[in-house]
Every structure is written in C-alpha cells, then in structure tokens.
Short mmCIF file of C-alpha atoms in Angstrom, two decimals:
data_model
loop_
_atom_site.label_atom_id
_atom_site.label_comp_id
_atom_site.label_asym_id
_atom_site.label_seq_id
_atom_site.Cartn_x
_atom_site.Cartn_y
_atom_site.Cartn_z
CA MET W 1 -74.66 98.59 89.82
CA THR W 2 -74.90 95.26 91.63
CA THR W 3 -75.63 93.39 88.42
CA GLN W 4 -72.49 94.76 86.90
CA GLU W 5 -70.21 93.92 89.90
CA ILE W 6 -71.08 90.16 90.14
CA PRO W 7 -69.53 89.19 86.80
CA LEU W 8 -66.44 91.16 87.70
CA VAL W 9 -66.03 89.31 91.00
CA GLU W 10 -66.47 85.85 89.26
CA LEU W 11 -64.15 86.51 86.30
CA GLU W 12 -61.04 87.76 88.12
CA PRO W 13 -59.92 84.36 89.53
CA GLU W 14 -60.27 82.60 86.12
CA ILE W 15 -58.25 85.16 84.37
CA ALA W 16 -55.61 85.15 87.12
CA ASN W 17 -55.25 81.26 87.25
CA THR W 18 -55.31 80.38 83.50
CA PRO W 19 -51.42 80.35 82.74
CA ALA W 20 -50.40 77.85 85.51
CA PRO W 21 -51.88 74.55 84.01
CA ILE W 22 -50.48 75.43 80.57
CA ALA W 23 -46.95 75.95 81.96
CA ARG W 24 -47.16 72.62 83.82
CA ARG W 25 -48.19 70.80 80.68
CA TRP W 26 -45.33 72.33 78.76
CA MET W 27 -42.89 71.35 81.45
CA VAL W 28 -44.28 67.72 81.49
CA ALA W 29 -44.03 67.59 77.72
CA ALA W 30 -40.45 68.86 77.74
CA LEU W 31 -39.52 66.34 80.48
CA LEU W 32 -41.09 63.51 78.50
CA ALA W 33 -39.22 64.62 75.34
CA VAL W 34 -35.91 64.62 77.19
CA LEU W 35 -36.58 61.19 78.71
CA GLY W 36 -37.50 59.97 75.21
CA LEU W 37 -34.26 61.24 73.81
CA PHE W 38 -32.31 59.55 76.62
CA ALA W 39 -34.26 56.30 76.05
CA ALA W 40 -33.64 56.45 72.31
CA GLY W 41 -29.91 57.08 72.87
CA ALA W 42 -29.66 54.19 75.29
CA LEU W 43 -31.46 51.89 72.91
CA SER W 44 -29.15 52.98 70.08
CA ILE W 45 -26.04 52.39 72.24
CA LYS W 46 -27.30 48.94 73.25
CA ALA W 47 -28.08 48.05 69.64
CA ARG W 48 -24.62 49.11 68.56
CA ALA W 49 -22.99 47.14 71.34
CA LYS W 50 -25.02 44.10 70.46
CA GLU W 51 -24.03 44.49 66.77
CA GLN W 52 -20.36 44.88 67.78
CA THR W 53 -20.52 41.74 69.91
CA ALA W 54 -22.15 39.80 67.13
CA LEU W 55 -19.58 41.06 64.63
CA SER W 56 -16.64 40.11 66.96
CA GLY W 57 -18.15 36.71 67.47
CA GLU W 58 -18.67 36.14 63.75
CA THR W 59 -15.07 37.31 63.07
CA ALA W 60 -13.68 34.95 65.69
CA ARG W 61 -15.80 32.12 64.33
CA LEU W 62 -14.61 32.73 60.79
CA ALA W 63 -11.02 32.89 61.93
CA VAL W 64 -11.15 29.23 63.16
CA THR W 65 -10.31 26.81 60.34
CA THR W 66 -13.23 24.66 59.32
CA VAL W 67 -12.40 21.06 58.49
CA SER W 68 -14.24 17.91 57.65
CA ALA W 69 -13.39 14.83 59.67
CA ALA W 70 -14.30 11.15 59.43
CA PHE W 71 -13.49 7.92 61.25
CA PRO W 72 -11.08 5.45 59.60
CA GLN W 73 -12.76 2.54 57.87
CA PRO W 74 -11.92 -1.01 59.04
CA GLU W 75 -10.70 -3.59 56.59
CA PRO W 76 -11.89 -7.16 56.58
CA ARG W 77 -9.56 -9.64 58.27
CA SER W 78 -7.81 -12.31 56.23
CA ASN W 79 -5.17 -14.96 56.48
CA GLU W 80 -2.83 -13.32 54.08
CA LEU W 81 -0.41 -10.52 55.00
CA GLU W 82 0.29 -8.21 52.04
CA LEU W 83 2.96 -5.55 52.32
CA PRO W 84 4.89 -3.34 49.84
CA GLY W 85 8.42 -4.39 48.99
CA SER W 86 11.46 -3.21 47.01
CA VAL W 87 13.10 -5.53 44.46
CA GLN W 88 16.89 -5.36 44.42
CA ALA W 89 19.69 -7.19 42.62
CA TYR W 90 21.16 -10.04 44.66
CA THR W 91 24.66 -8.58 44.13
CA GLU W 92 25.40 -5.14 42.56
CA SER W 93 28.76 -3.52 42.16
CA PRO W 94 30.21 -0.54 40.33
CA ILE W 95 33.30 -1.35 38.29
CA TYR W 96 36.18 1.12 38.39
CA ALA W 97 39.54 1.16 36.60
CA ARG W 98 42.60 0.01 38.63
CA THR W 99 45.06 1.99 36.53
CA ASN W 100 45.23 5.33 34.72
CA GLY W 101 44.78 5.60 31.01
CA TYR W 102 42.44 6.11 28.09
CA LEU W 103 39.55 3.88 27.10
CA LEU W 104 40.68 2.05 24.05
CA ARG W 105 37.53 0.04 23.34
CA TRP W 106 34.55 -1.44 25.17
CA TYR W 107 33.02 -4.82 24.38
CA LYS W 108 29.77 -4.92 26.41
CA ASP W 109 26.97 -2.40 26.64
CA ILE W 110 23.96 -2.05 28.95
CA GLY W 111 21.70 -5.07 29.14
CA ALA W 112 24.39 -7.47 28.18
CA SER W 113 24.74 -10.69 30.15
CA VAL W 114 28.34 -11.44 31.02
CA GLN W 115 30.20 -14.28 32.80
CA LYS W 116 32.79 -14.05 35.52
CA GLY W 117 36.15 -13.01 34.06
CA GLU W 118 34.70 -11.91 30.72
CA LEU W 119 36.47 -8.94 29.11
CA LEU W 120 34.43 -5.71 29.29
CA ALA W 121 36.94 -3.10 28.06
CA ASP W 122 40.54 -2.35 27.28
CA LEU W 123 42.53 0.63 28.39
CA ASP W 124 45.53 2.30 26.74
CA THR W 125 48.14 2.98 29.52
CA PRO W 126 51.27 4.55 28.00
CA GLU W 127 52.61 5.89 31.34
CA VAL W 128 52.36 2.47 32.99
CA ASP W 129 53.97 0.82 30.00
CA GLN W 130 56.91 3.22 30.16
CA GLU W 131 57.30 2.72 33.91
CA LEU W 132 57.30 -1.04 33.41
CA SER W 133 60.02 -0.81 30.78
CA GLN W 134 62.07 1.41 33.10
CA ALA W 135 61.63 -0.98 35.99
CA GLN W 136 62.68 -3.96 33.82
CA ALA W 137 65.84 -2.10 32.73
CA ALA W 138 66.62 -1.22 36.35
CA ARG W 139 66.24 -4.84 37.25
CA GLN W 140 68.84 -5.81 34.61
CA GLN W 141 71.16 -3.35 36.28
CA MET W 142 70.45 -4.97 39.65
CA VAL W 143 71.20 -8.39 38.08
CA ALA W 144 74.61 -7.22 36.90
CA ALA W 145 75.38 -5.57 40.25
CA LEU W 146 74.35 -8.76 42.05
CA ASP W 147 76.59 -10.91 39.90
CA LEU W 148 79.58 -8.60 40.56
CA ALA W 149 78.90 -8.47 44.31
CA HIS W 150 78.62 -12.32 44.41
CA THR W 151 81.93 -12.76 42.55
CA SER W 152 83.67 -10.21 44.69
CA ALA W 153 82.42 -11.78 47.90
CA ASP W 154 83.59 -15.25 46.79
CA ARG W 155 87.00 -13.92 45.72
CA TRP W 156 87.56 -12.05 49.03
CA ARG W 157 86.52 -15.14 50.95
CA GLU W 158 89.25 -17.14 49.21
CA LEU W 159 91.79 -14.42 49.80
CA ARG W 160 90.96 -14.23 53.45
CA ARG W 161 91.91 -17.91 53.84
CA THR W 162 95.49 -16.99 52.94
CA ASP W 163 95.37 -13.73 55.00
CA SER W 164 95.76 -11.75 51.74
CA VAL W 165 92.98 -9.45 52.79
CA SER W 166 91.71 -8.31 56.18
CA GLN W 167 88.55 -9.49 57.80
CA GLN W 168 87.13 -6.04 57.51
CA GLU W 169 87.56 -6.08 53.73
CA LEU W 170 85.79 -9.48 53.56
CA ASP W 171 82.95 -8.18 55.70
CA GLN W 172 82.61 -5.19 53.40
CA ARG W 173 82.34 -7.40 50.29
CA THR W 174 79.85 -9.67 51.99
CA SER W 175 77.76 -6.67 52.99
CA ASP W 176 77.86 -5.40 49.38
CA TYR W 177 76.56 -8.76 48.22
CA ALA W 178 73.77 -8.71 50.78
CA GLN W 179 72.77 -5.17 49.72
CA ALA W 180 72.81 -6.25 46.05
CA GLN W 181 70.48 -9.11 46.91
CA ALA W 182 68.04 -6.75 48.64
CA ASN W 183 68.23 -4.30 45.67
CA MET W 184 67.42 -7.23 43.42
CA ALA W 185 64.39 -8.22 45.51
CA ALA W 186 63.19 -4.62 45.42
CA ALA W 187 63.61 -4.46 41.68
CA ASP W 188 61.66 -7.74 41.25
CA ALA W 189 58.89 -6.39 43.48
CA ASN W 190 58.64 -3.19 41.53
CA VAL W 191 58.50 -5.07 38.18
CA ARG W 192 55.73 -7.37 39.54
CA ARG W 193 53.82 -4.36 40.76
CA LEU W 194 53.93 -2.65 37.40
CA GLN W 195 53.10 -5.90 35.59
CA GLU W 196 50.04 -6.30 37.79
CA LEU W 197 49.11 -2.66 37.24
CA GLU W 198 49.50 -3.07 33.49
CA SER W 199 47.30 -6.13 33.57
CA PHE W 200 44.49 -3.88 34.81
CA LYS W 201 44.31 -2.35 31.37
CA HIS W 202 42.01 -5.26 30.66
CA VAL W 203 38.76 -4.64 32.64
CA ASP W 204 37.09 -7.99 33.46
CA ALA W 205 33.73 -8.85 35.05
CA PRO W 206 34.17 -9.82 38.72
CA PHE W 207 31.08 -12.00 38.71
CA ALA W 208 28.36 -13.17 36.34
CA GLY W 209 25.50 -10.72 35.84
CA VAL W 210 23.91 -8.04 33.68
CA LEU W 211 25.42 -4.64 32.89
CA THR W 212 22.99 -2.01 34.04
CA ARG W 213 25.11 1.07 33.21
CA ARG W 214 28.07 2.09 30.97
CA ASN W 215 29.40 5.51 31.85
CA VAL W 216 32.41 5.95 29.52
CA ASP W 217 33.13 5.92 25.84
CA ILE W 218 36.13 5.42 23.61
CA GLY W 219 38.91 8.02 24.19
CA ALA W 220 37.72 8.97 27.69
CA LEU W 221 40.42 9.63 30.25
CA VAL W 222 40.10 7.06 33.03
CA ASN W 223 41.66 7.47 36.52
CA ALA W 224 42.29 4.62 38.89
CA GLY W 225 39.99 4.06 41.91
CA ASN W 226 36.74 5.58 43.03
CA GLY W 227 38.15 8.58 44.85
CA GLY W 228 38.88 12.06 43.55
CA SER W 229 38.36 12.10 39.80
CA GLY W 230 37.89 8.35 39.47
CA LYS W 231 34.84 7.56 37.32
CA GLU W 232 32.75 4.47 37.35
CA LEU W 233 33.10 2.50 34.13
CA PHE W 234 30.29 0.03 34.41
CA ASN W 235 27.65 -1.17 36.88
CA LEU W 236 27.17 -4.92 37.10
CA ALA W 237 24.18 -6.57 38.76
CA LEU W 238 23.37 -10.27 39.53
CA ILE W 239 19.61 -10.63 38.92
CA ASP W 240 19.11 -14.34 39.51
CA PRO W 241 18.03 -14.63 42.23
CA LEU W 242 16.66 -11.29 43.40
CA ARG W 243 16.33 -9.88 46.88
CA VAL W 244 13.01 -8.36 47.91
CA TYR W 245 13.15 -6.23 51.08
CA VAL W 246 9.93 -5.65 52.98
CA SER W 247 9.18 -3.87 56.33
CA VAL W 248 6.88 -6.00 58.41
CA PRO W 249 4.83 -4.20 61.14
CA GLU W 250 5.77 -4.95 64.71
CA ALA W 251 2.39 -6.61 65.34
CA ASP W 252 3.03 -9.18 62.61
CA ALA W 253 6.79 -9.64 63.22
CA PRO W 254 6.41 -12.82 65.40
CA SER W 255 4.68 -14.56 62.43
CA ILE W 256 7.70 -14.08 60.08
CA ARG W 257 10.50 -16.66 60.24
CA ALA W 258 13.30 -17.80 57.95
CA GLY W 259 12.30 -20.58 55.56
CA MET W 260 8.63 -19.67 55.24
CA ARG W 261 7.13 -19.37 51.74
CA ALA W 262 6.08 -16.06 50.19
CA TRP W 263 5.12 -14.74 46.77
CA ILE W 264 5.25 -11.33 45.11
CA GLY W 265 2.98 -9.62 42.69
CA LEU W 266 3.73 -6.80 40.30
CA ALA W 267 1.36 -4.39 38.64
CA GLU W 268 2.94 -5.11 35.23
CA PHE W 269 2.22 -8.89 35.62
CA PRO W 270 -1.27 -8.85 37.13
CA ALA W 271 -1.91 -12.53 36.40
CA SER W 272 1.45 -13.87 37.59
CA ARG W 273 2.79 -14.91 40.99
CA PHE W 274 6.49 -15.17 41.66
CA GLY W 275 7.34 -17.55 44.47
CA GLY W 276 10.08 -16.83 46.96
CA THR W 277 11.40 -17.79 50.36
CA VAL W 278 12.11 -15.74 53.53
CA VAL W 279 15.91 -16.15 53.95
CA ARG W 280 16.61 -13.75 56.87
CA THR W 281 15.24 -10.94 59.02
CA ALA W 282 16.97 -8.12 60.85
CA ASN W 283 16.02 -9.73 64.18
CA ALA W 284 15.34 -6.22 65.52
CA ILE W 285 12.56 -3.70 65.36
CA ASP W 286 13.44 -0.42 63.73
CA GLN W 287 12.77 2.28 66.33
CA ASN W 288 11.85 4.88 63.75
CA THR W 289 9.32 2.87 61.76
CA ARG W 290 8.49 0.13 64.32
CA THR W 291 8.90 -2.54 61.56
CA LEU W 292 11.02 -5.66 61.03
CA LEU W 293 13.25 -5.64 57.88
CA THR W 294 12.76 -8.91 56.08
CA GLU W 295 14.54 -10.34 53.01
CA VAL W 296 12.72 -12.60 50.53
CA ASP W 297 14.81 -14.28 47.79
CA VAL W 298 12.99 -14.82 44.49
CA PRO W 299 14.34 -16.92 41.61
CA ASN W 300 14.51 -15.02 38.30
CA LYS W 301 15.86 -17.44 35.69
CA ALA W 302 13.67 -15.99 32.93
CA GLY W 303 14.77 -12.40 33.79
CA ARG W 304 11.20 -11.12 33.93
CA LEU W 305 11.69 -9.38 37.22
CA LEU W 306 13.86 -6.20 37.13
CA PRO W 307 15.85 -4.71 40.03
CA GLY W 308 14.37 -1.54 41.43
CA ALA W 309 10.76 -2.59 40.81
CA TYR W 310 7.97 -2.06 43.32
CA ALA W 311 6.19 -5.24 44.39
CA GLN W 312 3.52 -6.45 46.79
CA VAL W 313 4.79 -9.24 49.04
CA HIS W 314 2.27 -11.81 50.26
CA PHE W 315 2.79 -13.92 53.36
CA ASP W 316 0.38 -16.78 54.18
CA VAL W 317 0.04 -15.92 57.85
CA PRO W 318 -2.94 -14.76 59.97
CA VAL W 319 -3.20 -10.97 60.13
CA ASN W 320 -2.93 -9.82 63.72
CA GLY W 321 -4.96 -6.83 64.86
CA SER W 322 -7.22 -4.68 62.78
CA ARG W 323 -6.35 -2.78 59.66
CA LEU W 324 -7.69 0.69 58.98
CA SER W 325 -7.92 2.72 55.78
CA VAL W 326 -8.26 6.42 55.16
CA PRO W 327 -8.77 8.41 51.90
CA SER W 328 -5.59 9.19 50.04
CA SER W 329 -6.49 12.87 50.28
CA ALA W 330 -6.13 12.78 54.05
CA MET W 331 -2.38 12.25 53.96
CA LEU W 332 -0.02 15.09 54.62
CA PHE W 333 3.56 15.19 53.22
CA ARG W 334 5.90 16.75 55.75
CA SER W 335 9.66 16.63 56.27
CA GLU W 336 9.18 14.02 59.06
CA GLY W 337 7.46 11.66 56.59
CA PRO W 338 3.82 10.86 55.76
CA SER W 339 1.28 11.85 58.42
CA VAL W 340 -2.38 12.53 59.02
CA ALA W 341 -4.23 15.21 61.04
CA VAL W 342 -6.50 13.92 63.84
CA VAL W 343 -8.97 16.06 65.71
CA GLY W 344 -8.40 15.49 69.41
CA PRO W 345 -9.94 16.74 72.66
CA GLY W 346 -10.98 20.38 72.54
CA ASP W 347 -11.07 20.23 68.77
CA ARG W 348 -7.26 20.61 68.64
CA VAL W 349 -5.30 19.07 65.77
CA GLN W 350 -2.85 16.28 66.39
CA LEU W 351 -0.34 15.51 63.52
CA ARG W 352 0.53 11.79 63.68
CA SER W 353 3.15 9.90 61.68
CA ILE W 354 1.77 6.87 59.89
CA VAL W 355 3.02 3.61 58.38
CA ILE W 356 1.37 2.94 55.04
CA GLY W 357 0.47 -0.54 53.93
CA ARG W 358 -1.30 -1.10 50.61
CA ASP W 359 -2.20 1.73 48.24
CA PHE W 360 -5.66 1.25 46.87
CA GLY W 361 -5.62 4.45 44.81
CA THR W 362 -8.37 6.38 46.40
CA SER W 363 -7.57 5.04 49.87
CA LEU W 364 -4.52 3.94 51.89
CA GLU W 365 -4.09 1.13 54.35
CA ILE W 366 -2.69 2.46 57.60
CA LEU W 367 -0.62 -0.05 59.56
CA GLN W 368 0.35 2.21 62.42
CA GLY W 369 -0.37 5.74 63.59
CA ILE W 370 -4.16 5.93 64.06
CA ARG W 371 -6.98 4.17 65.93
CA ALA W 372 -10.52 3.32 64.97
CA ASN W 373 -12.04 6.11 67.12
CA ASP W 374 -9.79 8.84 65.74
CA ARG W 375 -11.39 11.67 63.78
CA VAL W 376 -9.16 12.06 60.69
CA VAL W 377 -9.25 15.36 58.88
CA GLN W 378 -10.26 15.01 55.23
CA ASN W 379 -8.39 17.09 52.66
CA PRO W 380 -6.31 18.95 55.31
CA PRO W 381 -4.82 22.35 54.32
CA ASP W 382 -1.02 22.54 54.07
CA SER W 383 -1.06 25.31 56.79
CA LEU W 384 -2.57 22.98 59.41
CA GLU W 385 -0.30 22.90 62.54
CA ASN W 386 -0.05 20.68 65.51
CA GLY W 387 -2.27 21.97 68.39
CA GLN W 388 -4.36 24.25 66.19
CA VAL W 389 -8.01 24.66 67.19
CA VAL W 390 -10.46 23.79 64.34
CA ARG W 391 -14.16 23.63 63.79
CA VAL W 392 -15.51 20.27 62.58
CA MET W 393 -18.15 20.90 59.99
CA VAL W 394 -19.03 17.34 58.95
CA GLU W 395 -18.37 14.19 60.88
CA LYS W 396 -19.31 10.80 59.41
CA PRO W 397 -19.95 7.85 61.72
CA SER W 398 -17.85 4.72 61.37
#
C-alpha cells in the first residue's frame, strides 16, 4: 500500500503545474509578434516618408531650369578700332508734283544719273490750263476797267478846276481809279501764280544724283504735295560722296575727332579699302546706347559703293579697354533690343542689354553690357526671365 502511495504523492504537483509555463510562452510569443508588427509598420512608414521626401526633392530639382554657362572670351588688343557702320546717300530727297494732273510721260528711270535741272517727267494739267486762261481774260477786263478809271479821274480833275464838279465827285473818281489799280495788281498776281503753277507740269531734278525709285507710270493721276493723296514720283540720291554713320563706344569716343582718316570695308569687296574722313560727330553720348554718333564721308566717283550697304569702319586709334566675345547662340532677341543672360549670385539670371561690335559668324564682339567674370548662359531658352533661379550644369573656365 505504501509503494502505491509514493508515486501518487510525487506525480500530483507535476500534473498540476504543467499548463503555466506553456501559457507564458504563448503570451511572450504573442507579445513579440505584436511588437514585430508594430516595428514592421514603423519601418514601412519611415521608408514611405523617405521615398516621398526623395521624390519631392527630385521633382523640385527637375523643376529648376538647367543651363550651361561660360565666361566671355577676351580678344587680343590692337591699334585699330573696327566698328559696324551704315552707308547712306549724301543727299536724298523724294520728288513730288507741285500741281495736279496726269502723268503725260517720264524721261528717266531708276538707276539713271541726272544733272540739276534736268527734265524727269511731264504732267498734263487741263484744270490749271483753264484756270490760267480764265485769269488772263479777267486781267484783260481789269486793264479795260483801269483805263476807264484813269480817264475818268483825269477828266474830273480838269472839271474840278472850273468848279464844274464837286470835290466829292472828284474824290469818288480818284477812289475808283485807285481801286482799279488794286484790282489790276490782284489780277497780275493771280496770273503769275497760275503761270508758276503751270510751270510745275515739268518735273525737274532739284540736284544732280541718281534716281533710286520711280513710283508712277504714264496716265497716273498725280496730286500736288506730299500730304493726303499726294504720291511720290521719284526718289533722287546724291551718291558721291557718301555718308557712313557709325556709333563709337563711349570708351573710345575721346579718340575720335573731326579730320582724322578712316577707311571702310565691305563683304562684297573683300580685297578693297575705301578711304574716308571723319567730318563731324554728335558731340554727345547717346544715353540709350552709350555711343557717339560719328559721320565719315567717303568719295564714290566710280559708284562702286551703294547707299544702304552695311560696312565695317576702321579707325587707326589705340583700342581702349578690353574687348570680349560670346557665342552668337548666347544672344537673346527681346523687345528692348539684343541682350544676354548672366548667372549672378544665388544662381539667379540677370538679363543685360548689350552693344554688339563685330560679327564673326559663330561669335559676337560685345562692346558693352558684360564683364570678363560674368557667367554667360549658352543657348538660353526663350522662356528665361530676369531673376529666375537656374542650375548651372557646365561651367567652362576663362
């Protein structure tokens, strides 16, 4: 009986205590699982936030315009100042009709050389001719009335000496005679006016030159003057000598003076030089362009130079300051004029107006507007605005 009770006494605690460790292990496992889920969720939220931040940063980075900038290239110094110029006729004038009529015939066409007073065209002026005939007839009437008034005034003067007429009657006849004289003077003036107007039916050259335009043909109705419906008949230009106007930068203005020699070159005559002389300057700096307007007169006896041509004007003077050049693709065409975009502090764009010197094709000489340490945007987009923040991708050293 004792041997059977001992096992029973030893087994009861084991059987009674077995479920507690298992429950604790399950609780620990569940807690760890919950903590794992929380950790996984936190890591997922953190990863998503990081991705969102990276995406926002990339979007903001891509929103900034990327540009390429480079420093202007310096040009070698020389003792010759070369600037672009505009060739113009020494004297140029449109020729209008001075009377109304129809073009009867023209004698000179474009390109013709004419002398002062040479006949260019004839007009048919029937209205003016009739007015002149009427005025001459009215003058004949005034002549007859003047003769009658003169005779009457003399006769009444003789009668007054014998008291045959009153002084009032004599004064009346004398006044009639004076009025007839005035009417006669008015008639003469009207006849001379119409004769002068009729003489304008012959259109003559006011000075020697070359006809550059003819705007009418035979039978065209021509009105007097250049106002309203008045039409220009011809355009006459004096091309020997020629005027060449050039804008000299402010830095070089003190070197330019009247009487100094200069020469011009044209692309159509690469091997020729055309000598000229500085005849006058504006004696004032233009506030818009900061340049000095200068006139160079160039002889043109052979007629090789044509008005309106583009020329390069060369002055034999030391070039003051440094000259910079930028690629032609860096220039922007805005309503304010040519400009370039410069990357300033904080990578903000500054649009600067420039004064262009020589055009080398792929590059441009810049006389004013930029400095050697400016970062000039290459191939700027048309949408680039002043003050816009950009990202410089490539920057070449000077």
